[in-house]
Amino acid sequence: MAFFSKKQTKKAEEVDFSNLPRHIAIILDGNGRWAQQRNLPRTAGHAAGAETFRKIATYCRDIGLEYLTVYAFSTENWKRPKNEVDTIMSLLEKYLYEAIDRMERDKVKMCFFGDTTVLSPELQELIARTREISLHYEGCQVNICLNYGGRDEILRAVAQYAQEYKAGTAPELTEESFSRYLYSAGVPDPDLLIRPGGELRLSNFLMWQSAYSELYFTDTLWPDFTEADINRAIAAYQHRDRRFGGIKP
Ligand code: IPE
Ligand code: IPE
Ligand code: MG
């Protein structure tokens, strides 16, 4: 698949599309600063960020990525002003309404990581419908992390395991069996974790799953993120030497 003609291609963006990571995770960060730079309310940044998400998710599907996981709202983001939280939630509703309409055409499978039971009934209903429709699709799987925290995810997994242990139904505790208690059960760990927005931290994202992810940080704010940025991240990933604690043969 030629996404750039030879002339347009810049070296830093040169991707080997036959050797993509299976799973890319992205922290969607920088919406607020993008808006502030334009003298707009932070909420305008979230609206722009939602558009960027549409564009990048479509691109990832088109290049044949198997899994895309995005951090959309953390367990800590409830600390923000009510107006900002409400706007993010209504943008999510709008996004899901539209996504449901387009799912047949888009052939994207959507899943949700995080405790969605505290979200509005409308949002929960949309999530349930999206999940149901997704059961029919086999294509690119997009995981949206909503009210998600890596520590919260691990605590919940431990609590569930302990309950089963007490009932005598728990499996032997191994990394493999434990990972089946996480929201990401059945999904391979992210190979590449991207954080736009300039911050050099994980902010409680995929704490268990990112143990051996390749990290890629960029100052580009999420609403400005383009297909060329994701190509640059993938190209950088393709030059990394993944050893998983071993040594090069
Ligand atoms: C990310 O953008 C979106 C959410 C956390 C919901 P921010 O809102 O964190 O944007 P900055 O980091 O303040 O620019
Ligand atoms: C991380 O971004 C959470 C999401 C993008 C959903 P934050 O903006 O909340 O992270 P901090 O506060 O900079 O660590
Ligand atoms: Mg932020």
Coordinates of C-alpha atoms and ligand atoms in Angstrom, one line a residue, residues 29-30 33 42 80 195 199, ligand 3:
D29 CA -2.9 14.6 25.4
G30 CA -2.6 18.3 24.7
R33 CA -3.1 23.6 25.5
R42 CA -10.3 24.1 26.6
R80 CA -11.4 18.8 36.4
R195 CA 2.3 10.2 24.1
E199 CA 4.8 15.3 28.9
Ligands
MG3 MG -3.1 16.7 29.7

